[in-house]
């Protein structure tokens, strides 16, 4: 019986040791998983910083393009159209006058005034 009790005690002790080691293994795996998740998030932060740099570069290019367009707009020569407007007004007045003259001629008596 002593032999059985000593073997049983050894098996129980072995089972306790294996269970303890399994618990440590599970806890260790949980910590490794947490570390992997943290590393993935930190890697995501790096990707975000890279994307931010790309966006900043694009805004810089847009700003440069806007400055170029502003300079081009400032250098545009807009012709003075006041003379053309005056000429058009004069032509319109002449046309109205000619219409009146045509109406007089069509009435039949060119001397009726």
Coordinates of N, CA, C and O in Angstrom, one line a residue:
X1 N 0.8 -1.2 0.0 CA 0.0 0.0 0.0 C 0.9 1.3 0.0 O 0.5 2.2 -0.6
X2 N 2.0 1.2 0.7 CA 2.9 2.3 0.7 C 3.4 2.7 -0.7 O 3.6 3.8 -1.0
X3 N 3.6 1.6 -1.4 CA 4.0 1.8 -2.8 C 3.0 2.5 -3.6 O 3.3 3.5 -4.3
X4 N 1.7 2.2 -3.5 CA 0.6 2.8 -4.2 C 0.5 4.3 -3.7 O 0.3 5.2 -4.6
X5 N 0.6 4.5 -2.5 CA 0.4 5.9 -1.9 C 1.6 6.8 -2.4 O 1.4 7.9 -2.8
X6 N 2.8 6.2 -2.4 CA 3.9 7.0 -2.9 C 3.8 7.3 -4.4 O 4.1 8.4 -4.8
X7 N 3.3 6.3 -5.2 CA 3.2 6.6 -6.6 C 2.0 7.5 -6.9 O 2.1 8.4 -7.7
X8 N 1.0 7.4 -6.1 CA -0.2 8.3 -6.2 C 0.2 9.7 -5.9 O -0.1 10.7 -6.6
X9 N 1.0 9.9 -4.8 CA 1.5 11.2 -4.4 C 2.4 11.8 -5.5 O 2.3 12.9 -5.9
X10 N 3.2 10.9 -6.1 CA 4.1 11.4 -7.2 C 3.2 11.8 -8.4 O 3.5 12.8 -9.1
X11 N 2.2 11.0 -8.8 CA 1.3 11.4 -9.9 C 0.6 12.7 -9.6 O 0.5 13.6 -10.5
X12 N 0.1 12.8 -8.4 CA -0.6 14.1 -8.0 C 0.4 15.3 -8.1 O 0.0 16.3 -8.6
X13 N 1.6 15.1 -7.6 CA 2.6 16.1 -7.6 C 2.9 16.5 -9.1 O 3.0 17.6 -9.5
X14 N 3.1 15.4 -9.9 CA 3.4 15.6 -11.3 C 2.2 16.4 -12.0 O 2.5 17.3 -12.8
X15 N 1.0 16.0 -11.7 CA -0.2 16.7 -12.3 C -0.2 18.1 -11.9 O -0.5 19.0 -12.6
X16 N 0.1 18.4 -10.6 CA 0.1 19.8 -10.1 C 1.2 20.6 -10.8 O 1.0 21.7 -11.2
X17 N 2.4 20.0 -11.0 CA 3.4 20.7 -11.7 C 3.1 21.0 -13.2 O 3.2 22.1 -13.7
X18 N 2.5 20.0 -13.8 CA 2.1 20.1 -15.2 C 1.0 21.2 -15.3 O 1.0 22.1 -16.2
X19 N 0.0 21.2 -14.4 CA -1.0 22.2 -14.4 C -0.5 23.6 -14.2 O -0.9 24.6 -14.8
X20 N 0.5 23.7 -13.3 CA 1.1 25.0 -13.0 C 1.8 25.5 -14.2 O 1.7 26.7 -14.6
X21 N 2.6 24.6 -14.9 CA 3.3 25.0 -16.1 C 2.4 25.4 -17.2 O 2.6 26.3 -17.9
X22 N 1.2 24.7 -17.3 CA 0.3 25.0 -18.3 C -0.3 26.4 -18.1 O -0.6 27.2 -19.0
X23 N -0.6 26.7 -16.8 CA -1.1 28.0 -16.4 C -0.1 29.1 -16.8 O -0.5 30.1 -17.3
X24 N 1.2 28.8 -16.5 CA 2.2 29.8 -16.8 C 2.3 30.0 -18.4 O 2.4 31.1 -18.9
X25 N 2.1 28.9 -19.1 CA 2.2 28.9 -20.5 C 1.0 29.7 -21.1 O 1.2 30.5 -22.0
X26 N -0.2 29.5 -20.5 CA -1.4 30.3 -21.0 C -1.2 31.7 -20.7 O -1.5 32.6 -21.5
X27 N -0.8 32.1 -19.5 CA -0.5 33.5 -19.1 C 0.5 34.1 -20.0 O 0.4 35.2 -20.4
X28 N 1.6 33.3 -20.2 CA 2.7 33.8 -21.1 C 2.2 34.1 -22.5 O 2.5 35.1 -23.1
X29 N 1.3 33.2 -23.0 CA 0.7 33.4 -24.4 C -0.1 34.6 -24.4 O -0.2 35.3 -25.4
X30 N -0.9 34.8 -23.3 CA -1.7 36.0 -23.2 C -0.9 37.3 -23.3 O -1.2 38.2 -24.0
X31 N 0.2 37.3 -22.5 CA 1.1 38.4 -22.6 C 1.8 38.6 -23.9 O 1.9 39.8 -24.4
X32 N 2.1 37.5 -24.6 CA 2.7 37.6 -25.9 C 1.7 38.2 -26.9 O 2.0 39.1 -27.7
X33 N 0.4 37.8 -26.7 CA -0.7 38.3 -27.6 C -0.9 39.8 -27.4 O -1.0 40.5 -28.3
X34 N -0.8 40.2 -26.1 CA -0.9 41.6 -25.8 C 0.2 42.4 -26.4 O 0.0 43.5 -26.9
X35 N 1.4 41.9 -26.3 CA 2.6 42.5 -26.8 C 2.4 42.6 -28.4 O 2.7 43.7 -29.0
X36 N 2.0 41.6 -29.0 CA 1.8 41.6 -30.4 C 0.7 42.7 -30.8 O 0.9 43.4 -31.8
X37 N -0.3 42.8 -30.0 CA -1.4 43.8 -30.3 C -0.8 45.2 -30.2 O -1.1 46.1 -31.0
X38 N 0.0 45.4 -29.1 CA 0.6 46.7 -28.9 C 1.6 47.1 -30.0 O 1.6 48.2 -30.5
X39 N 2.4 46.1 -30.5 CA 3.3 46.3 -31.6 C 2.5 46.6 -32.8 O 2.9 47.5 -33.6
X40 N 1.4 46.0 -33.1 CA 0.6 46.3 -34.3 C 0.0 47.7 -34.2 O 0.0 48.4 -35.2
X41 N -0.4 48.1 -33.0 CA -0.9 49.5 -32.9 C 0.2 50.5 -33.0 O 0.0 51.6 -33.7
X42 N 1.4 50.2 -32.5 CA 2.5 51.1 -32.7 C 2.9 51.2 -34.2 O 3.2 52.3 -34.7
X43 N 2.8 50.1 -34.9 CA 3.1 50.1 -36.3 C 2.0 50.9 -37.0 O 2.3 51.6 -38.0
X44 N 0.8 50.8 -36.6 CA -0.3 51.7 -37.1 C 0.0 53.1 -36.9 O -0.3 53.9 -37.8
X45 N 0.6 53.5 -35.8 CA 0.9 54.9 -35.6 C 2.0 55.3 -36.6 O 1.9 56.4 -37.1
X46 N 2.9 54.4 -36.9 CA 4.0 54.8 -37.9 C 3.3 55.0 -39.2 O 3.7 55.9 -40.0
X47 N 2.3 54.1 -39.6 CA 1.7 54.3 -40.9 C 0.9 55.6 -40.9 O 0.9 56.3 -41.9
X48 N 0.3 56.0 -39.8 CA -0.4 57.2 -39.7 C 0.5 58.4 -39.8 O 0.2 59.4 -40.5
X49 N 1.6 58.3 -39.2 CA 2.6 59.4 -39.4 C 3.1 59.6 -40.8 O 3.2 60.7 -41.3
X50 N 3.3 58.4 -41.5 CA 3.7 58.5 -42.9 C 2.6 59.1 -43.7 O 2.9 59.9 -44.6
X51 N 1.3 58.7 -43.5 CA 0.2 59.2 -44.2 C 0.1 60.7 -44.0 O -0.2 61.5 -44.9
X52 N 0.4 61.2 -42.8 CA 0.3 62.6 -42.4 C 1.4 63.3 -43.2 O 1.2 64.4 -43.7
X53 N 2.6 62.8 -43.3 CA 3.7 63.4 -44.1 C 3.3 63.5 -45.6 O 3.5 64.6 -46.2
X54 N 2.6 62.5 -46.1 CA 2.2 62.5 -47.5 C 1.2 63.7 -47.7 O 1.2 64.4 -48.7
X55 N 0.2 63.8 -46.8 CA -0.8 64.8 -46.8 C -0.2 66.2 -46.7 O -0.5 67.1 -47.5
X56 N 0.8 66.3 -45.8 CA 1.5 67.6 -45.7 C 2.2 68.0 -47.0 O 2.2 69.2 -47.4
X57 N 2.8 67.0 -47.6 CA 3.5 67.3 -48.9 C 2.5 67.7 -50.0 O 2.8 68.6 -50.8
X58 N 1.4 67.0 -50.0 CA 0.4 67.4 -51.0 C -0.2 68.8 -50.8 O -0.4 69.6 -51.7
X59 N -0.4 69.2 -49.5 CA -0.8 70.5 -49.2 C 0.2 71.5 -49.6 O -0.1 72.6 -50.1
X60 N 1.5 71.2 -49.4 CA 2.6 72.1 -49.9 C 2.5 72.3 -51.3 O 2.7 73.4 -51.8
X61 N 2.3 71.2 -52.1 CA 2.2 71.3 -53.6 C 1.0 72.2 -54.0 O 1.1 73.0 -54.9
X62 N -0.1 72.0 -53.3 CA -1.3 72.8 -53.6 C -1.0 74.2 -53.3 O -1.4 75.1 -54.1
X63 N -0.4 74.5 -52.2 CA -0.1 75.9 -51.9 C 0.8 76.5 -52.9 O 0.6 77.7 -53.3
X64 N 1.8 75.8 -53.4 CA 2.7 76.3 -54.4 C 1.9 76.6 -55.7 O 2.1 77.6 -56.4
X65 N 1.0 75.7 -56.1 CA 0.2 75.9 -57.3 C -0.7 77.1 -57.1 O -0.9 77.9 -58.1
X66 N -1.3 77.3 -56.0 CA -2.1 78.5 -55.8 C -1.3 79.8 -55.9 O -1.8 80.7 -56.5
X67 N -0.1 79.8 -55.3 CA 0.7 81.0 -55.4 C 1.1 81.2 -56.9 O 1.0 82.4 -57.3
X68 N 1.4 80.2 -57.6 CA 1.6 80.4 -59.1 C 0.4 80.9 -59.8 O 0.6 81.9 -60.6
X69 N -0.8 80.4 -59.5 CA -2.0 80.9 -60.2 C -2.2 82.4 -59.8 O -2.7 83.2 -60.6
X70 N -2.0 82.7 -58.5 CA -2.2 84.1 -58.1 C -1.2 85.0 -58.9 O -1.7 86.1 -59.3
X71 N 0.0 84.6 -59.1 CA 1.0 85.4 -59.8 C 0.5 85.6 -61.3 O 0.6 86.6 -61.9
X72 N 0.0 84.5 -61.8 CA -0.5 84.5 -63.2 C -1.7 85.5 -63.4 O -1.8 86.2 -64.3
X73 N -2.6 85.4 -62.4 CA -3.7 86.3 -62.4 C -3.3 87.8 -62.3 O -3.8 88.6 -63.0
X74 N -2.3 88.0 -61.4 CA -1.8 89.4 -61.3 C -1.2 89.9 -62.5 O -1.2 91.1 -62.8
X75 N -0.6 89.0 -63.3 CA 0.1 89.4 -64.5 C -0.8 89.5 -65.8 O -0.3 89.8 -66.9
X76 N -2.1 89.2 -65.6 CA -3.0 89.2 -66.8 C -3.2 90.7 -67.2 O -3.4 91.6 -66.3
X77 N -3.2 90.9 -68.5 CA -3.5 92.3 -69.0 C -5.0 92.3 -69.5 O -5.3 91.6 -70.4
X78 N -5.8 93.0 -68.7 CA -7.2 93.1 -69.1 C -7.3 94.4 -69.9 O -7.0 95.5 -69.5
X79 N -7.8 94.2 -71.2 CA -7.9 95.4 -72.0 C -9.0 96.4 -71.5 O -10.0 96.0 -70.9
X80 N -8.8 97.6 -71.9 CA -9.7 98.7 -71.5 C -10.9 98.7 -72.5 O -10.6 98.9 -73.7
X81 N -12.0 98.4 -72.0 CA -13.2 98.2 -73.0 C -14.1 99.4 -72.9 O -15.2 99.4 -73.5
X82 N -13.7 100.5 -72.2 CA -14.6 101.7 -72.2 C -14.8 102.3 -73.6 O -15.9 102.7 -73.9
X83 N -13.7 102.3 -74.4 CA -13.9 102.8 -75.7 C -14.8 102.0 -76.6 O -15.6 102.5 -77.3
X84 N -14.7 100.7 -76.4 CA -15.6 99.8 -77.1 C -17.0 100.0 -76.7 O -17.9 100.0 -77.6
X85 N -17.3 100.1 -75.4 CA -18.6 100.4 -74.9 C -19.2 101.7 -75.5 O -20.3 101.8 -75.9
X86 N -18.3 102.7 -75.6 CA -18.7 104.0 -76.1 C -19.1 103.8 -77.6 O -20.1 104.3 -78.1
X87 N -18.2 103.1 -78.3 CA -18.5 102.8 -79.8 C -19.8 102.1 -80.0 O -20.6 102.4 -80.9
X88 N -20.1 101.1 -79.1 CA -21.3 100.3 -79.3 C -22.5 101.2 -79.0 O -23.5 101.2 -79.7
X89 N -22.4 102.1 -78.0 CA -23.5 103.0 -77.7 C -23.7 103.9 -78.9 O -24.9 104.2 -79.2
X90 N -22.7 104.4 -79.5 CA -22.8 105.3 -80.6 C -23.5 104.6 -81.8 O -24.3 105.1 -82.5
X91 N -23.1 103.3 -82.0 CA -23.6 102.5 -83.1 C -25.1 102.3 -82.9 O -25.9 102.4 -83.8
X92 N -25.5 102.0 -81.6 CA -26.9 101.8 -81.3 C -27.7 103.1 -81.6 O -28.8 103.0 -82.1
X93 N -27.2 104.2 -81.2 CA -27.9 105.5 -81.4 C -28.0 105.8 -82.9 O -29.1 106.2 -83.4
X94 N -27.0 105.5 -83.7 CA -27.0 105.6 -85.1 C -28.1 104.7 -85.7 O -28.8 105.1 -86.6
X95 N -28.2 103.5 -85.2 CA -29.2 102.6 -85.7 C -30.6 103.1 -85.4 O -31.5 103.0 -86.3
X96 N -30.8 103.6 -84.3 CA -32.1 104.1 -83.9 C -32.5 105.3 -84.8 O -33.6 105.4 -85.3
X97 N -31.5 106.2 -85.1 CA -31.7 107.3 -86.0 C -32.0 106.8 -87.4 O -32.9 107.4 -88.0
X98 N -31.3 105.8 -87.8 CA -31.6 105.3 -89.2 C -32.9 104.6 -89.3 O -33.6 104.8 -90.3
X99 N -33.4 104.0 -88.2 CA -34.7 103.4 -88.2 C -35.8 104.5 -88.3 O -36.8 104.3 -89.0
X100 N -35.6 105.6 -87.6 CA -36.5 106.7 -87.7 C -36.5 107.3 -89.2 O -37.6 107.6 -89.7
X101 N -35.4 107.4 -89.8 CA -35.3 107.9 -91.2 C -36.0 106.9 -92.1 O -36.7 107.4 -93.0
X102 N -35.8 105.6 -91.9 CA -36.4 104.6 -92.8 C -37.9 104.7 -92.6 O -38.7 104.6 -93.6
X103 N -38.4 104.9 -91.4 CA -39.8 105.0 -91.1 C -40.4 106.2 -91.9 O -41.5 106.2 -92.4
X104 N -39.7 107.3 -91.9 CA -40.1 108.5 -92.6 C -40.2 108.2 -94.1 O -41.2 108.7 -94.7
X105 N -39.2 107.5 -94.6 CA -39.2 107.3 -96.0 C -40.3 106.3 -96.4 O -40.9 106.4 -97.5
X106 N -40.6 105.4 -95.5 CA -41.7 104.4 -95.8 C -43.0 105.0 -95.7 O -44.0 104.5 -96.3
X107 N -43.2 106.1 -95.0 CA -44.5 106.7 -94.9 C -45.0 107.4 -96.2 O -46.2 107.7 -96.3
X108 N -44.1 107.5 -97.1 CA -44.5 108.0 -98.4 C -44.1 109.4 -98.8 O -43.8 109.7 -99.9
X109 N -44.0 110.3 -97.8 CA -43.6 111.6 -98.1 C -42.3 111.9 -97.4 O -42.2 112.1 -96.2
X110 N -41.2 111.9 -98.2 CA -39.9 112.2 -97.6 C -39.7 113.6 -97.0 O -38.9 113.8 -96.2
X111 N -40.6 114.5 -97.4 CA -40.5 115.8 -96.9 C -41.3 116.1 -95.6 O -41.2 117.1 -95.0
X112 N -42.1 115.1 -95.3 CA -42.9 115.2 -94.1 C -42.0 115.0 -92.9 O -41.4 114.0 -92.7
X113 N -41.9 115.9 -92.1 CA -40.9 115.9 -91.1 C -41.1 115.9 -89.8 O -40.7 116.0 -88.8

